[in-house]
Every structure is written in C-alpha cells, then in structure tokens.
Amino acid sequence: MTDSTIAPRPVPHRPGKPSPSPGGLAAAGLTVGYRTRSAWGRGARHPVLADLDLTARAGELTVLLGPNGTGKSTLLRTLCGLLPPLAGDVRVAGRDVAEETPAVLARRLAVVLTDRVDAGLLSARELVGLGRHPHTGFTGRLTAEDHRVVQWALEAVGAAALAHRPAAELSDGERQRVLTARALAQEPDVVLLDEPTAFLDVPSRVALTVLLRDLAREQGLTVVVSTHDLELALRVADAVWLVDRTSRVHTGAPEDLIVSGAVAAAFDAEHLAFDPLSGSFGLRRAARATVTVESPPHLGPLLERALAREGLTALPGPAGEEPRISADEHGDLTLRGDGAARTTRSFHELTRTVRTW
C-alpha cells in the first residue's frame, strides 16, 4: 500500500448542523467488564480493563487496536453506554453519558456494531432514514430537513447510488457504507464503530477507513473505530488506543506507539515480527544461510522477501564479485551456481530452484 492509496476525498457539507463541540469523547478512571449475580443478589465484578484515562478528540480518527480477547469490544460497548462501567465515567463534550436520556444520547452519539442488521424490506434510503428517529419526535415522520440530512449522509459515504436498492440485497461493503450513513444521519458529535471493515475486501477496507478519517476531519466529528487492520490503521489513524496482552492501554499517534515498541510487544509472535521502519509485519524465520544479491531498487525488496521465505538473508556481494542472484531492470532473475546460470522472470520458479541448493 502506498500513500497514494489513502488520499483524502471530498465530503459534502453537512446541512443545517453547527460544528460539533470540541470536547470529543473522554473516559476518566474507567474500569470495564461484567457483573455476575449471586444467590445473595449482589453481583460480583469481573473487570477486563481497569483505571483507564482516554481521550478521543473532535476532528480525529482514533483507532482501537489489540490482540483478540483483550477487551476491545467490551471497552467500545461501555463507551457507548450499552454496558455500564464498573468504575469511572464516560463523557461526550463534557457531559456524562450515564446521565443522558436515551433520546438525548442518540443525538450525541452513534454506534455501528458488528451485529447483523435485519433490514427486512427497507430500501437503503429507508434504512439510513432510521437514523433520523432521535430528531423526529412522537410522530416519526421525516420532514424536508430530515430528507436533506439523509441525502447528505448517503452522499458522504459514497452510497447515493444505492439509495433505492433493497438493503437486504446489498453486499457486505455496501451494507457497511449504508450503516455508516445511518449513523451520520443521527447528526451525532461522536461515532463509534466496532470492526466496520470486517468481511470486506482490501480495496473496500481502505476506502471505508479513509472515508471515516475524512469525515472526522471535514465534519469535525469524533470517530473511534475498533479494527484488526493493524497496518492500515497505523497509516491512516490520527490517534491509537492499543490494548496489549497485559490489559494495559497505550495511547498516542501511531508513530509514538511504534517508537516505544508497544506495537511490536502487542503483536509479535513466534513466526511474525513487526518492522518499525516499514510499518508492516514479516515472517520471523531463522536464516539458514546468506546469499549475495544485486538488484534495481524497485525489485530489491521483493527479492529479499522471497529469499527470506526460504530462510535466506540477502546481502550485497563484494565489489567486483558476481552476485549469486541478480535481477535487472527488465525483471529477469538470474541464479548462478556450479558454473552455470539460469534466468527466469518468475519469482515462483526462482524460489523453487533455491530450495534444491
């Protein structure tokens, strides 16, 4: 992935809504987890993450990362009020979420969860229109202003062309865009999304993640996203909340957490290692040998990666000495050994040959 793949896109101006409060989302002394009932009626506390002080600022995309089972979904559900905190509080623009009525909270905070939504016979536009419910009052009728907001939300997520499609017939990527539009139609100050890129292909994941960043910046929203797309998140996010295996939460810009070693400590495994220079993961393989190589810059990293998969470390050879493996500007790959040379344009053929050394 290059930086050109995550270029910002214009987002239409939101009609009739003042800029959200700069307060964003904040948690102070927050402990999240579960309570279980006992025979005496008093619930036992089962904390998952404890004593958290977190801030997600307006105009920024904040990404929640961590290995499976570390409590990310529990934290997100507590932040949006679906689970009560075991201790501490959550505030939107300085107001305690626990003290807001459901109607008021729905106008301040929108949520997109991983739970499947049964849209029945609704069209995509009608599904997005449900986001206006906190604003319609007792009758539930949409006014001309409500319809303008629904249209804006569809256009903001690039789903205007889907408006009249049956929501039940949308693809996973299209459905995620429409559900995001429904959240935007609430005109909230804060949007929380749990795994919005799950089940999407790579281009759709990139498009939706960049869209959320653009919405945060251009609409002044506070956007918090839980995701497993680590490398994409580290490229796009303004801020990161990283839950490690010890239930500690690290916060900062992606680069802060890379430099501190928190990303590597949280995700490195026996056969996988995070490279802070490239911001990506690579196989952790014990090198069985070194091999001299020569390659143009655009093929060098690919050649090194292919050889690393075979347990070989690529090194430049001494000046004047012919390299064991070389690549040229045309993509020809040459392997030299036993007084002979074999040339191919296929990395697959090259690595198959290397295995027989």
Short mmCIF file of C-alpha atoms in Angstrom, two decimals:
data_model
loop_
_atom_site.label_atom_id
_atom_site.label_comp_id
_atom_site.label_asym_id
_atom_site.label_seq_id
_atom_site.Cartn_x
_atom_site.Cartn_y
_atom_site.Cartn_z
CA MET A 1 0.00 0.00 0.00
CA THR A 2 1.32 3.44 -0.91
CA ASP A 3 0.33 6.82 0.39
CA SER A 4 -1.46 7.46 -2.92
CA THR A 5 -3.99 4.78 -2.00
CA ILE A 6 -5.11 6.72 1.06
CA ALA A 7 -5.51 10.17 -0.42
CA PRO A 8 -8.39 12.19 1.06
CA ARG A 9 -11.69 12.52 -0.80
CA PRO A 10 -14.10 15.48 -0.58
CA VAL A 11 -17.06 15.04 1.77
CA PRO A 12 -20.22 17.09 1.11
CA HIS A 13 -21.03 19.82 3.60
CA ARG A 14 -23.46 18.78 6.32
CA PRO A 15 -26.71 20.76 6.06
CA GLY A 16 -28.11 22.82 8.89
CA LYS A 17 -25.94 21.44 11.71
CA PRO A 18 -23.46 23.55 13.67
CA SER A 19 -19.98 22.18 14.21
CA PRO A 20 -19.84 19.57 16.99
CA SER A 21 -18.49 20.60 20.36
CA PRO A 22 -14.70 20.39 20.55
CA GLY A 23 -14.97 18.32 23.73
CA GLY A 24 -14.87 14.95 21.95
CA LEU A 25 -15.08 11.72 23.95
CA ALA A 26 -13.30 11.22 27.26
CA ALA A 27 -13.10 8.44 29.85
CA ALA A 28 -11.73 9.04 33.35
CA GLY A 29 -10.83 6.30 35.83
CA LEU A 30 -12.82 3.90 33.66
CA THR A 31 -13.00 0.21 34.50
CA VAL A 32 -14.89 -2.01 32.06
CA GLY A 33 -16.06 -5.58 32.45
CA TYR A 34 -19.04 -7.60 33.66
CA ARG A 35 -21.07 -8.30 36.76
CA THR A 36 -22.46 -11.72 37.65
CA ARG A 37 -25.36 -12.29 40.02
CA SER A 38 -25.01 -14.36 43.15
CA ALA A 39 -27.57 -16.14 45.32
CA TRP A 40 -27.48 -13.15 47.69
CA GLY A 41 -28.39 -10.74 44.92
CA ARG A 42 -25.09 -8.84 44.88
CA GLY A 43 -23.18 -9.06 41.61
CA ALA A 44 -19.50 -9.98 41.53
CA ARG A 45 -17.32 -7.66 39.46
CA HIS A 46 -15.21 -9.09 36.65
CA PRO A 47 -13.02 -6.27 35.34
CA VAL A 48 -11.46 -6.62 31.89
CA LEU A 49 -9.67 -3.25 31.61
CA ALA A 50 -9.13 -1.03 34.64
CA ASP A 51 -8.47 2.60 35.54
CA LEU A 52 -8.40 3.99 32.00
CA ASP A 53 -7.97 7.65 31.14
CA LEU A 54 -8.72 8.06 27.43
CA THR A 55 -9.46 10.97 25.12
CA ALA A 56 -10.70 10.94 21.52
CA ARG A 57 -10.66 14.43 20.05
CA ALA A 58 -13.09 16.02 17.64
CA GLY A 59 -11.78 16.13 14.08
CA GLU A 60 -9.66 13.00 14.55
CA LEU A 61 -9.90 9.32 13.72
CA THR A 62 -8.99 7.32 16.83
CA VAL A 63 -8.37 3.62 16.27
CA LEU A 64 -8.71 0.93 18.94
CA LEU A 65 -6.23 -1.93 18.39
CA GLY A 66 -5.23 -5.06 20.26
CA PRO A 67 -4.95 -8.85 20.02
CA ASN A 68 -8.09 -10.96 20.21
CA GLY A 69 -9.59 -11.33 23.65
CA THR A 70 -8.06 -8.21 25.17
CA GLY A 71 -11.38 -6.42 25.77
CA LYS A 72 -11.71 -4.06 22.79
CA SER A 73 -15.40 -4.77 22.18
CA THR A 74 -16.15 -4.56 25.90
CA LEU A 75 -14.48 -1.15 26.04
CA LEU A 76 -16.37 0.07 22.96
CA ARG A 77 -19.73 -1.11 24.29
CA THR A 78 -19.05 0.63 27.59
CA LEU A 79 -18.10 3.87 25.85
CA CYS A 80 -21.45 3.95 24.03
CA GLY A 81 -23.49 3.07 27.11
CA LEU A 82 -24.51 -0.48 26.19
CA LEU A 83 -22.55 -1.80 29.18
CA PRO A 84 -22.39 0.12 32.48
CA PRO A 85 -18.87 0.92 33.67
CA LEU A 86 -17.63 -0.88 36.77
CA ALA A 87 -15.95 2.37 37.81
CA GLY A 88 -15.28 5.81 36.38
CA ASP A 89 -17.26 7.67 33.76
CA VAL A 90 -17.54 8.40 30.04
CA ARG A 91 -18.25 11.92 28.81
CA VAL A 92 -19.23 13.34 25.44
CA ALA A 93 -18.32 17.02 25.19
CA GLY A 94 -18.05 17.10 28.98
CA ARG A 95 -21.45 15.50 29.70
CA ASP A 96 -21.66 12.15 31.47
CA VAL A 97 -23.13 9.51 29.14
CA ALA A 98 -24.77 7.72 32.09
CA GLU A 99 -26.78 10.83 32.97
CA GLU A 100 -28.19 11.43 29.48
CA THR A 101 -31.65 10.22 28.48
CA PRO A 102 -31.68 7.71 25.58
CA ALA A 103 -33.22 10.33 23.28
CA VAL A 104 -30.57 12.93 24.06
CA LEU A 105 -27.74 10.39 23.90
CA ALA A 106 -28.91 9.22 20.46
CA ARG A 107 -28.47 12.77 19.17
CA ARG A 108 -24.95 12.99 20.55
CA LEU A 109 -23.53 9.54 19.94
CA ALA A 110 -23.99 7.00 17.10
CA VAL A 111 -22.87 3.38 17.08
CA VAL A 112 -22.19 0.83 14.34
CA LEU A 113 -21.66 -2.65 15.81
CA THR A 114 -20.73 -5.97 14.23
CA ASP A 115 -24.22 -7.37 14.90
CA ARG A 116 -26.09 -8.21 11.72
CA VAL A 117 -28.95 -5.82 10.97
CA ASP A 118 -32.17 -7.37 9.62
CA ALA A 119 -33.34 -4.64 7.27
CA GLY A 120 -36.46 -6.53 6.21
CA LEU A 121 -37.99 -4.91 3.12
CA LEU A 122 -36.44 -1.48 3.71
CA SER A 123 -34.53 0.24 0.95
CA ALA A 124 -31.07 1.61 1.68
CA ARG A 125 -32.52 5.14 1.93
CA GLU A 126 -35.21 3.99 4.38
CA LEU A 127 -32.57 2.24 6.49
CA VAL A 128 -30.50 5.42 6.62
CA GLY A 129 -33.68 7.33 7.46
CA LEU A 130 -33.95 5.37 10.71
CA GLY A 131 -31.02 7.44 11.88
CA ARG A 132 -33.32 10.45 11.98
CA HIS A 133 -35.55 8.85 14.63
CA PRO A 134 -33.93 10.77 17.55
CA HIS A 135 -34.95 14.01 15.80
CA THR A 136 -38.47 13.23 14.57
CA GLY A 137 -40.40 13.32 17.83
CA PHE A 138 -43.55 11.31 18.58
CA THR A 139 -44.86 11.06 15.01
CA GLY A 140 -41.70 9.62 13.46
CA ARG A 141 -42.43 11.50 10.22
CA LEU A 142 -39.47 12.81 8.24
CA THR A 143 -39.53 16.48 7.33
CA ALA A 144 -37.90 18.06 4.30
CA GLU A 145 -34.90 18.84 6.51
CA ASP A 146 -34.68 15.19 7.60
CA HIS A 147 -34.68 14.08 3.96
CA ARG A 148 -31.88 16.54 3.21
CA VAL A 149 -29.78 15.08 6.02
CA VAL A 150 -30.44 11.52 4.79
CA GLN A 151 -29.32 12.51 1.29
CA TRP A 152 -26.20 14.16 2.70
CA ALA A 153 -25.35 11.03 4.71
CA LEU A 154 -25.73 8.81 1.64
CA GLU A 155 -23.54 11.13 -0.42
CA ALA A 156 -20.96 11.43 2.37
CA VAL A 157 -20.29 7.68 2.35
CA GLY A 158 -20.50 7.35 -1.44
CA ALA A 159 -23.77 5.38 -1.29
CA ALA A 160 -26.19 7.72 -3.09
CA ALA A 161 -26.42 5.28 -5.99
CA LEU A 162 -27.61 2.58 -3.56
CA ALA A 163 -30.50 4.63 -2.16
CA HIS A 164 -33.31 2.71 -3.85
CA ARG A 165 -31.72 -0.74 -3.61
CA PRO A 166 -33.28 -3.23 -1.15
CA ALA A 167 -31.00 -3.14 1.88
CA ALA A 168 -31.18 -6.94 2.18
CA GLU A 169 -29.56 -7.28 -1.26
CA LEU A 170 -26.52 -5.10 -0.56
CA SER A 171 -23.04 -6.58 -0.48
CA ASP A 172 -21.08 -6.52 2.78
CA GLY A 173 -19.15 -3.43 1.68
CA GLU A 174 -22.28 -1.63 0.52
CA ARG A 175 -24.09 -2.51 3.75
CA GLN A 176 -21.24 -1.11 5.86
CA ARG A 177 -21.41 2.16 3.96
CA VAL A 178 -25.19 2.37 4.42
CA LEU A 179 -24.96 1.59 8.15
CA THR A 180 -22.28 4.27 8.48
CA ALA A 181 -24.64 6.66 6.67
CA ARG A 182 -27.40 5.75 9.14
CA ALA A 183 -25.07 6.71 11.99
CA LEU A 184 -24.20 10.01 10.30
CA ALA A 185 -27.90 10.76 9.77
CA GLN A 186 -28.22 10.98 13.56
CA GLU A 187 -26.01 14.09 13.31
CA PRO A 188 -24.01 12.97 16.35
CA ASP A 189 -20.92 14.50 17.87
CA VAL A 190 -19.30 11.07 18.30
CA VAL A 191 -19.40 7.96 16.10
CA LEU A 192 -18.21 4.59 17.49
CA LEU A 193 -17.69 1.66 15.11
CA ASP A 194 -16.80 -1.92 16.05
CA GLU A 195 -14.92 -3.75 13.27
CA PRO A 196 -16.54 -1.81 10.39
CA THR A 197 -14.12 -3.37 7.87
CA ALA A 198 -14.81 -6.98 8.87
CA PHE A 199 -15.68 -9.18 5.87
CA LEU A 200 -14.64 -6.50 3.37
CA ASP A 201 -12.05 -6.95 0.63
CA VAL A 202 -8.84 -4.92 0.77
CA PRO A 203 -9.92 -2.02 -1.50
CA SER A 204 -13.20 -1.67 0.44
CA ARG A 205 -11.35 -1.68 3.76
CA VAL A 206 -9.06 1.10 2.61
CA ALA A 207 -11.93 3.12 1.15
CA LEU A 208 -14.09 2.89 4.29
CA THR A 209 -11.22 3.64 6.69
CA VAL A 210 -10.12 6.70 4.70
CA LEU A 211 -13.75 7.81 4.48
CA LEU A 212 -14.03 7.74 8.28
CA ARG A 213 -10.85 9.79 8.63
CA ASP A 214 -12.12 12.32 6.09
CA LEU A 215 -15.48 12.59 7.84
CA ALA A 216 -13.75 13.22 11.15
CA ARG A 217 -11.57 15.97 9.76
CA GLU A 218 -14.02 17.68 7.43
CA GLN A 219 -17.15 17.42 9.61
CA GLY A 220 -15.45 17.90 12.99
CA LEU A 221 -16.66 14.52 14.24
CA THR A 222 -15.07 12.38 16.91
CA VAL A 223 -14.66 8.94 15.31
CA VAL A 224 -13.49 5.89 17.25
CA VAL A 225 -13.01 2.62 15.36
CA SER A 226 -12.11 -0.84 16.63
CA THR A 227 -10.28 -2.84 13.96
CA HIS A 228 -7.91 -5.73 13.27
CA ASP A 229 -6.50 -3.98 10.18
CA LEU A 230 -3.33 -3.04 12.01
CA GLU A 231 -1.12 -1.89 9.15
CA LEU A 232 -3.90 0.17 7.55
CA ALA A 233 -4.83 1.72 10.90
CA LEU A 234 -1.23 2.74 11.60
CA ARG A 235 -1.11 4.54 8.24
CA VAL A 236 -4.44 6.35 8.48
CA ALA A 237 -5.29 6.96 12.15
CA ASP A 238 -4.66 10.27 13.88
CA ALA A 239 -4.50 8.58 17.30
CA VAL A 240 -4.34 4.99 18.57
CA TRP A 241 -5.56 3.23 21.70
CA LEU A 242 -3.58 -0.02 21.86
CA VAL A 243 -4.62 -2.73 24.32
CA ASP A 244 -1.70 -5.08 24.97
CA ARG A 245 -1.68 -8.63 26.30
CA THR A 246 -1.31 -7.39 29.89
CA SER A 247 -4.52 -5.29 29.64
CA ARG A 248 -2.56 -2.06 29.59
CA VAL A 249 -3.80 0.60 27.14
CA HIS A 250 -1.17 2.65 25.31
CA THR A 251 -2.22 5.91 23.66
CA GLY A 252 -0.63 8.28 21.19
CA ALA A 253 -0.03 8.83 17.49
CA PRO A 254 0.79 5.65 15.54
CA GLU A 255 4.43 6.69 15.37
CA ASP A 256 4.56 7.15 19.16
CA LEU A 257 3.49 3.56 19.73
CA ILE A 258 5.84 2.22 17.04
CA VAL A 259 8.84 4.04 18.52
CA SER A 260 8.00 2.94 22.07
CA GLY A 261 7.87 -0.70 20.98
CA ALA A 262 4.25 -1.08 22.13
CA VAL A 263 3.05 -2.29 18.71
CA ALA A 264 5.74 -4.95 18.44
CA ALA A 265 5.22 -6.07 22.04
CA ALA A 266 1.48 -6.47 21.48
CA PHE A 267 1.54 -8.29 18.16
CA ASP A 268 4.90 -10.02 17.65
CA ALA A 269 4.57 -13.80 17.66
CA GLU A 270 6.74 -16.84 17.13
CA HIS A 271 6.59 -16.59 13.35
CA LEU A 272 5.62 -12.92 12.92
CA ALA A 273 7.57 -9.75 13.64
CA PHE A 274 6.65 -6.07 13.24
CA ASP A 275 9.13 -3.97 11.28
CA PRO A 276 9.03 -0.38 12.63
CA LEU A 277 10.74 1.03 9.53
CA SER A 278 8.18 -0.26 7.03
CA GLY A 279 5.24 -0.31 9.46
CA SER A 280 4.36 -3.84 8.37
CA PHE A 281 4.71 -7.44 9.51
CA GLY A 282 7.12 -10.01 8.16
CA LEU A 283 7.83 -13.65 8.74
CA ARG A 284 10.21 -14.40 11.57
CA ARG A 285 12.45 -17.11 10.10
CA ALA A 286 15.84 -18.27 11.30
CA ALA A 287 18.24 -17.59 8.44
CA ARG A 288 19.91 -20.80 7.30
CA ALA A 289 22.39 -19.05 5.01
CA THR A 290 23.30 -15.78 3.34
CA VAL A 291 23.32 -15.17 -0.38
CA THR A 292 24.83 -12.32 -2.38
CA VAL A 293 22.34 -10.37 -4.48
CA GLU A 294 22.25 -7.45 -6.88
CA SER A 295 19.01 -5.77 -7.87
CA PRO A 296 17.50 -2.47 -9.03
CA PRO A 297 15.71 -0.58 -6.24
CA HIS A 298 12.17 -1.43 -7.36
CA LEU A 299 12.83 -5.20 -7.25
CA GLY A 300 15.20 -5.36 -4.29
CA PRO A 301 12.57 -5.54 -1.51
CA LEU A 302 10.60 -8.21 -3.39
CA LEU A 303 13.72 -10.30 -3.94
CA GLU A 304 14.69 -10.01 -0.28
CA ARG A 305 11.21 -11.03 0.81
CA ALA A 306 11.13 -14.05 -1.50
CA LEU A 307 14.53 -15.23 -0.27
CA ALA A 308 13.61 -14.63 3.39
CA ARG A 309 10.68 -17.00 2.92
CA GLU A 310 13.26 -19.68 2.08
CA GLY A 311 15.37 -18.83 5.14
CA LEU A 312 17.99 -16.87 3.21
CA THR A 313 19.41 -13.46 4.09
CA ALA A 314 20.17 -11.29 1.06
CA LEU A 315 23.44 -9.34 1.24
CA PRO A 316 25.33 -7.25 -1.33
CA GLY A 317 28.43 -9.04 -2.63
CA PRO A 318 31.98 -7.70 -2.57
CA ALA A 319 32.83 -5.14 -5.23
CA GLY A 320 33.76 -6.79 -8.50
CA GLU A 321 32.38 -10.19 -7.50
CA GLU A 322 29.48 -11.62 -9.46
CA PRO A 323 26.39 -11.99 -7.21
CA ARG A 324 24.79 -15.39 -6.69
CA ILE A 325 21.34 -13.97 -7.52
CA SER A 326 20.68 -10.87 -9.59
CA ALA A 327 17.75 -9.01 -11.09
CA ASP A 328 17.81 -6.50 -13.91
CA GLU A 329 15.62 -3.57 -14.91
CA HIS A 330 13.53 -5.82 -17.17
CA GLY A 331 12.59 -8.20 -14.36
CA ASP A 332 14.93 -11.03 -15.38
CA LEU A 333 16.05 -13.03 -12.33
CA THR A 334 19.36 -14.88 -12.66
CA LEU A 335 20.63 -17.61 -10.35
CA ARG A 336 24.28 -18.61 -10.61
CA GLY A 337 25.87 -21.77 -9.22
CA ASP A 338 28.03 -24.74 -10.14
CA GLY A 339 29.48 -22.82 -13.06
CA ALA A 340 26.08 -22.31 -14.69
CA ALA A 341 23.45 -19.59 -14.77
CA ARG A 342 19.68 -19.92 -15.02
CA THR A 343 17.39 -17.00 -15.81
CA THR A 344 13.66 -16.68 -15.22
CA ARG A 345 11.09 -13.92 -14.90
CA SER A 346 9.15 -15.84 -12.24
CA PHE A 347 9.80 -15.40 -8.52
CA HIS A 348 8.00 -18.70 -8.02
CA GLU A 349 10.47 -20.52 -10.27
CA LEU A 350 13.39 -18.78 -8.59
CA THR A 351 12.35 -19.86 -5.10
CA ARG A 352 11.60 -23.41 -6.27
CA THR A 353 15.14 -23.61 -7.64
CA VAL A 354 16.64 -22.12 -4.47
CA ARG A 355 15.09 -24.93 -2.41
CA THR A 356 17.18 -27.51 -4.24
CA TRP A 357 20.52 -25.92 -3.31
#
